Amino acid sequence: MEDEVRKRIAEMLDSGEVTAVIALKDVLGMTTPCVFKKGDDLSSLRLSPHYPLATLAMKMHKMDPEYKIAILCRGCDERALLEMAKRNQIDMDKLSIIGIACDEETAKDCNCSVPYPSCEDLIGEKLEELELGDAFEDYKRMSTAEKLEFWKKQFEKCNKCYGCRNICQMCFCKDCELENELWLKKGRLPPDFPVYHLIRAFHLAGKCVGCGECESACPAGIPLMTINRLLRDDMKELFDYVVGNTEEVNPLYTKEEF
Amino acid sequence: MEYETVLTTCPYCGCGCKYYIEVIDGVAKDVLPCKEDPISQGKLCIKGWNAVDFVYSGDRLKTPLIKENGKFREASWDEAYGLIASKFKDIKGTHGANALGLLSSAKTTNEENYLMQKFARSVIVTNNVDHCARLCHASTVAGLAAAFGSGAMTNSTPEVEEADCILITGSNTTEQHPLIGSRIFKAKENGAKIILIDPRAIQLSKFADLHLRQRPGTDVAWINGFIHVIIEEGLADEEFITTRTENFEELKELVKDYTPERVEEITGIPKEDLVKAARMYAGADSASIIYSMGITQHTTGVDNVKSCANLSMVTGNLGKPSTGVNPLRGQNNVQGACDLGALPNVFPGYQAVVNPDFREKFEKAWGMAEKIPDNIGLTVVEMMNEAHKGNLKCIYIMGENPMISDPDITHVKEALENLDFLVVQDLFVTETAALADVVLPGTSFLEKDGTFTATDRRVQRVRKAIEPIGDSRPDWKIICELAQRMGSKGFEFKSPKEIQDEIASLTPIYGGITYDRLDELGYLQWPCPNAEHAGTVFLHKDKCSRGPGHFFAVEYKPPAELPDEKYPFTLTTGRILFHFHTGTMTRRSEKLNKEVPTGYVEINPQDAEELGIKDGEKVKVSTRRGTIDIPAYVTRKVPLKTVFIPFHFNECAANMLTNPALDPIAKIPEFKVCACKIETIGE
């Protein structure tokens, strides 16, 4: 798969279709986000672990909107880009996608039902009929009081690093409500429960693309993807909205806002 | 558009998290966690996430400054070096080399600390070189070296999560070492028992199986109490004691008097809880002690540390994975600054200056014509005292801020003002730099290469991500250029890599550490004596560094200053999650400053009610040293008659109040206990 991606990157750069390709490479034995340009040695290319590359694409796009970029993209990354585009954070016309499919293990780890981007020239095998089972069976069986207790215990570990927000591909608000003293006291550890975490959760409703970066960045090991996944399910059930759909706009927003 | 990531090591606490700096077109934009770093595992604390902020702060020093008629003016490097070199020479010529002192920095790299002590010993020719380890873990270095033969954290950070029992005392781990704190949570989830012994309620209190709240400064008593119970109940590891240790009988005799009843009287810990905790610790297969300033910053700091060593040995919790005595070092490179000899009693690698063989070794290696003095030099607080008396004439400070960090700031100010000449090398005009005659602009961790040594003896690379700001220069370069200006040889280094090669050749514990190996392996934990050695994960396997582990029979001694009628409260000081030390870096981060913009005094609701103090109200806190006005934070975190003040804030500096009384061996001041009074001021 890596070779196929290398080939694609080389083609895109050589033909001048794009000026830069956002991908991952090995430096000092570790995988890091990187930007490849024409003539670069592509042997160091890597495809995992996942890093929030859509954020990098957005950053570069904001610095130079005319810059032509291609981006290595899993299903979640593509969903992130599409949701960014709906919010005027990036212009999909200036962006090319090198889509790669996740393998079964990765998809199951992420509890991801759409582990591939929608592009036609996908690299890797598209896993369409993945049996995920219900990962939240135990959780769903809890009473409301037990659920509250469960989250209270989890959030008491919170170190208020803001890492879940900082790493999130979908968190690009200039002023973040997590820092608004209207809702919570600053400088407290752990942060006020449950308001701190509820603000974040609700702001991700209809926005979370399921990349799992927040949970993997959490020093306290809080199962944040559980919340996000349950919210995603609610969005589907209540509003028939699936994050990352190309056309639709999140029904919790009005068009005028954009 | 040019984008690159640079893998480097965090400049805040001693955890040693490595992360990427995202650099676009030569500007450091953001911090990005590194998922494959073994310490951080792709997670960071709020300080790490915001570590770029201070680097671009508008008030970064961009040129050297020279004070004229009480005011700073910009100067060229050439002029600044010329002035410093002539002043240093004059003072040395008139008053002797020991009239000069140097303060190195736990914030700077290993290479820079090595150079600073080399500058002290080979250019000035004095052992008057020290740094802020004196204020945090001097008692660890002395105490653990005496008990085990090595003054460092015995085990490693990743081992924490595998322990069966963790005893945490005097460490607010989730605030001060967040990424070690997160491993304590993991250990708990893996089934470990957590014992917390701390006067304050902290985030870990809710996760501890037992939280014992001792009176500040009574640690020797509860530890002796633990050992009393362990021996009494037959829980001691007889085999370990017989085969691995010496002097047990003396300790056994001494702890007979430390019955749970007596310990309760001294410490306030209910005797039932003490017994339960002792059983829990001794009953675990692998039990780890984690401690920090709550143990070390006392006039009995060394006794406290030796007591922790006793406790680990009596239960055989040493020299095995997930056990040991684990002091968490507060600064990114305080371990390295000690390892590289920025201490008045040792050369790099803890080679004693009183040993003539070592002096000769370094005189020869450094090509010196003069002899290195055979006396131990002055420590941090002693330097201030000698300056105050007029015996010390000149101090050269790199990256330290004693005007906030040292006890009894009024005294420190008088001392620094009494000097003939003060040079401060820093990123900003700090409270200390403001008093200097010459200020030299050094660079931050983003602007230079080098290595830091994390708390678990883990040597890791710091990599240059951006060019120095303005006309600032990397600290290693400044020391080299100044030494050369003074006509000294042995400072012709072209890069930190070359300095590390010299370090390796003279420092046996760093003997196998090279930049090439660090690039390949990511880190090396000392001792690492040669290029084939893989480094040492935990110390004292099979045998302690000194041979048999030594039990010290230590009696409890009360703190130097206890509450009385005039000063009825106990004041204890420390750090908080959102700021670091003297605030020079964190208070220049908008995000961190927004979290906690100023200091406060934590006071128990009952005490507050009696004094008529409301939450947020400004109050007056006084000790025999001084007085500050500070907002009250009414909270159950502190027990009755005890107040806590974080020391980061110059406008309400805790160290205006603290007691400079010293531990007799380690010379560490008693930051953790003094007597104070609280008064309302109607604001």
Short mmCIF file of N, CA, C and O in Angstrom, two decimals, chain B residues 358-415:
data_model
loop_
_atom_site.label_atom_id
_atom_site.label_comp_id
_atom_site.label_asym_id
_atom_site.label_seq_id
_atom_site.Cartn_x
_atom_site.Cartn_y
_atom_site.Cartn_z
N PHE B 358 40.43 13.23 41.63
CA PHE B 358 39.47 13.83 40.69
C PHE B 358 39.90 15.24 40.31
O PHE B 358 39.75 15.65 39.15
N ARG B 359 40.43 15.99 41.29
CA ARG B 359 40.88 17.35 40.95
C ARG B 359 41.97 17.29 39.89
O ARG B 359 41.96 18.02 38.89
N GLU B 360 42.88 16.35 40.10
CA GLU B 360 43.98 16.22 39.16
C GLU B 360 43.48 15.81 37.77
O GLU B 360 43.92 16.34 36.75
N LYS B 361 42.51 14.89 37.79
CA LYS B 361 41.91 14.43 36.51
C LYS B 361 41.36 15.60 35.71
O LYS B 361 41.61 15.73 34.51
N PHE B 362 40.60 16.48 36.39
CA PHE B 362 39.97 17.58 35.66
C PHE B 362 40.97 18.69 35.33
O PHE B 362 40.90 19.28 34.25
N GLU B 363 41.92 18.96 36.24
CA GLU B 363 42.95 19.97 35.93
C GLU B 363 43.70 19.57 34.67
O GLU B 363 43.97 20.39 33.78
N LYS B 364 43.99 18.28 34.58
CA LYS B 364 44.74 17.78 33.43
C LYS B 364 43.89 17.84 32.16
O LYS B 364 44.33 18.35 31.12
N ALA B 365 42.65 17.34 32.28
CA ALA B 365 41.78 17.32 31.10
C ALA B 365 41.50 18.72 30.58
O ALA B 365 41.37 18.94 29.38
N TRP B 366 41.41 19.67 31.49
CA TRP B 366 41.09 21.04 31.08
C TRP B 366 42.34 21.88 30.82
O TRP B 366 42.23 23.09 30.60
N GLY B 367 43.49 21.24 30.90
CA GLY B 367 44.75 21.92 30.60
C GLY B 367 45.01 23.12 31.50
O GLY B 367 45.46 24.18 31.03
N MET B 368 44.74 22.97 32.78
CA MET B 368 44.83 24.11 33.69
C MET B 368 46.23 24.31 34.25
O MET B 368 46.91 23.34 34.59
N ALA B 369 46.60 25.57 34.39
CA ALA B 369 47.86 25.89 35.06
C ALA B 369 47.63 26.03 36.56
O ALA B 369 48.45 25.64 37.38
N GLU B 370 46.45 26.58 36.92
CA GLU B 370 46.12 26.76 38.34
C GLU B 370 45.54 25.46 38.92
O GLU B 370 45.14 24.57 38.20
N LYS B 371 45.53 25.42 40.27
CA LYS B 371 44.96 24.26 40.95
C LYS B 371 43.50 24.54 41.32
O LYS B 371 43.18 25.63 41.83
N ILE B 372 42.64 23.56 41.11
CA ILE B 372 41.25 23.69 41.55
C ILE B 372 41.23 23.61 43.07
O ILE B 372 41.86 22.73 43.65
N PRO B 373 40.54 24.55 43.76
CA PRO B 373 40.55 24.53 45.22
C PRO B 373 40.03 23.19 45.78
O PRO B 373 39.18 22.56 45.17
N ASP B 374 40.56 22.81 46.94
CA ASP B 374 40.17 21.52 47.51
C ASP B 374 38.98 21.64 48.46
O ASP B 374 38.54 20.66 49.04
N ASN B 375 38.45 22.86 48.59
CA ASN B 375 37.31 23.03 49.49
C ASN B 375 35.99 22.97 48.73
O ASN B 375 35.94 23.29 47.54
N ILE B 376 34.95 22.57 49.42
CA ILE B 376 33.61 22.60 48.84
C ILE B 376 33.18 24.06 48.75
O ILE B 376 33.38 24.84 49.67
N GLY B 377 32.57 24.43 47.63
CA GLY B 377 32.19 25.82 47.41
C GLY B 377 30.90 26.19 48.13
O GLY B 377 30.34 25.39 48.90
N LEU B 378 30.45 27.40 47.87
CA LEU B 378 29.23 27.91 48.52
C LEU B 378 27.98 27.41 47.81
O LEU B 378 27.95 27.30 46.59
N THR B 379 26.94 27.14 48.61
CA THR B 379 25.64 26.76 48.06
C THR B 379 24.82 28.03 47.80
O THR B 379 25.22 29.13 48.18
N VAL B 380 23.63 27.84 47.17
CA VAL B 380 22.79 28.98 46.78
C VAL B 380 22.55 29.95 47.95
O VAL B 380 22.86 31.15 47.86
N VAL B 381 21.99 29.42 49.04
CA VAL B 381 21.63 30.31 50.15
C VAL B 381 22.88 30.86 50.82
O VAL B 381 22.91 32.01 51.25
N GLU B 382 23.92 30.05 50.88
CA GLU B 382 25.19 30.53 51.46
C GLU B 382 25.78 31.68 50.64
O GLU B 382 26.35 32.62 51.18
N MET B 383 25.62 31.59 49.32
CA MET B 383 26.11 32.69 48.47
C MET B 383 25.40 34.00 48.84
O MET B 383 26.04 35.05 48.93
N MET B 384 24.09 33.89 49.01
CA MET B 384 23.32 35.10 49.36
C MET B 384 23.79 35.63 50.73
O MET B 384 23.95 36.84 50.91
N ASN B 385 24.00 34.72 51.66
CA ASN B 385 24.45 35.14 52.99
C ASN B 385 25.83 35.81 52.93
O ASN B 385 26.06 36.84 53.56
N GLU B 386 26.72 35.23 52.15
CA GLU B 386 28.08 35.78 52.04
C GLU B 386 28.07 37.12 51.29
O GLU B 386 28.85 38.02 51.61
N ALA B 387 27.19 37.24 50.32
CA ALA B 387 27.05 38.51 49.60
C ALA B 387 26.52 39.57 50.57
O ALA B 387 26.96 40.73 50.55
N HIS B 388 25.59 39.17 51.39
CA HIS B 388 24.99 40.08 52.36
C HIS B 388 26.05 40.60 53.32
O HIS B 388 26.08 41.78 53.68
N LYS B 389 26.96 39.69 53.70
CA LYS B 389 28.03 40.07 54.62
C LYS B 389 29.15 40.84 53.92
O LYS B 389 30.04 41.37 54.57
N GLY B 390 29.13 40.84 52.60
CA GLY B 390 30.17 41.55 51.85
C GLY B 390 31.38 40.70 51.51
O GLY B 390 32.36 41.19 50.97
N ASN B 391 31.33 39.41 51.79
CA ASN B 391 32.47 38.53 51.48
C ASN B 391 32.46 38.08 50.02
O ASN B 391 33.50 37.90 49.41
N LEU B 392 31.25 37.86 49.50
CA LEU B 392 31.14 37.50 48.10
C LEU B 392 30.89 38.79 47.32
O LEU B 392 29.99 39.55 47.65
N LYS B 393 31.71 39.03 46.27
CA LYS B 393 31.67 40.34 45.61
C LYS B 393 30.93 40.32 44.28
O LYS B 393 30.53 41.36 43.77
N CYS B 394 30.83 39.12 43.69
CA CYS B 394 30.33 39.06 42.31
C CYS B 394 29.60 37.74 42.08
O CYS B 394 30.07 36.69 42.52
N ILE B 395 28.44 37.80 41.44
CA ILE B 395 27.73 36.57 41.06
C ILE B 395 27.38 36.63 39.58
O ILE B 395 26.98 37.68 39.05
N TYR B 396 27.58 35.50 38.92
CA TYR B 396 27.19 35.33 37.51
C TYR B 396 26.07 34.30 37.49
O TYR B 396 26.27 33.16 37.85
N ILE B 397 24.87 34.76 37.13
CA ILE B 397 23.69 33.90 37.18
C ILE B 397 23.21 33.58 35.77
O ILE B 397 22.99 34.48 34.96
N MET B 398 23.06 32.29 35.49
CA MET B 398 22.49 31.89 34.20
C MET B 398 21.10 31.29 34.45
O MET B 398 20.97 30.29 35.14
N GLY B 399 20.07 31.91 33.90
CA GLY B 399 18.73 31.31 33.91
C GLY B 399 18.18 30.94 35.26
O GLY B 399 17.53 29.91 35.39
N GLU B 400 18.43 31.74 36.27
CA GLU B 400 17.80 31.53 37.57
C GLU B 400 17.23 32.86 38.04
O GLU B 400 17.70 33.91 37.65
N ASN B 401 16.26 32.74 38.95
CA ASN B 401 15.57 33.95 39.40
C ASN B 401 15.40 33.94 40.92
O ASN B 401 14.28 33.81 41.41
N PRO B 402 16.52 34.05 41.63
CA PRO B 402 16.45 33.94 43.10
C PRO B 402 15.56 34.98 43.76
O PRO B 402 15.08 34.75 44.87
N MET B 403 15.26 36.07 43.03
CA MET B 403 14.39 37.10 43.62
C MET B 403 12.94 36.61 43.77
O MET B 403 12.12 37.30 44.38
N ILE B 404 12.63 35.44 43.19
CA ILE B 404 11.33 34.82 43.44
C ILE B 404 11.51 33.45 44.09
O ILE B 404 10.71 33.03 44.91
N SER B 405 12.58 32.75 43.70
CA SER B 405 12.69 31.34 44.08
C SER B 405 13.33 31.10 45.43
O SER B 405 13.14 30.04 46.02
N ASP B 406 14.11 32.05 45.93
CA ASP B 406 14.85 31.78 47.17
C ASP B 406 14.05 32.23 48.39
O ASP B 406 13.20 33.11 48.30
N PRO B 407 14.35 31.60 49.53
CA PRO B 407 13.61 32.00 50.73
C PRO B 407 14.03 33.40 51.20
O PRO B 407 15.16 33.81 50.97
N ASP B 408 13.11 34.09 51.83
CA ASP B 408 13.38 35.41 52.41
C ASP B 408 13.92 36.39 51.36
O ASP B 408 15.08 36.80 51.39
N ILE B 409 13.04 36.79 50.44
CA ILE B 409 13.45 37.62 49.29
C ILE B 409 14.03 38.98 49.71
O ILE B 409 14.92 39.51 49.04
N THR B 410 13.54 39.52 50.80
CA THR B 410 14.08 40.81 51.26
C THR B 410 15.58 40.69 51.48
O THR B 410 16.37 41.54 51.05
N HIS B 411 15.97 39.59 52.11
CA HIS B 411 17.38 39.32 52.37
C HIS B 411 18.14 39.11 51.04
O HIS B 411 19.25 39.62 50.86
N VAL B 412 17.52 38.39 50.11
CA VAL B 412 18.15 38.13 48.82
C VAL B 412 18.42 39.46 48.08
O VAL B 412 19.50 39.68 47.54
N LYS B 413 17.43 40.34 48.12
CA LYS B 413 17.57 41.62 47.43
C LYS B 413 18.72 42.42 48.02
O LYS B 413 19.56 42.96 47.29
N GLU B 414 18.75 42.48 49.34
CA GLU B 414 19.85 43.20 49.99
C GLU B 414 21.19 42.60 49.61
O GLU B 414 22.17 43.31 49.35
N ALA B 415 21.23 41.26 49.56
CA ALA B 415 22.49 40.57 49.23
C ALA B 415 22.93 40.91 47.82
O ALA B 415 24.09 41.27 47.58
#
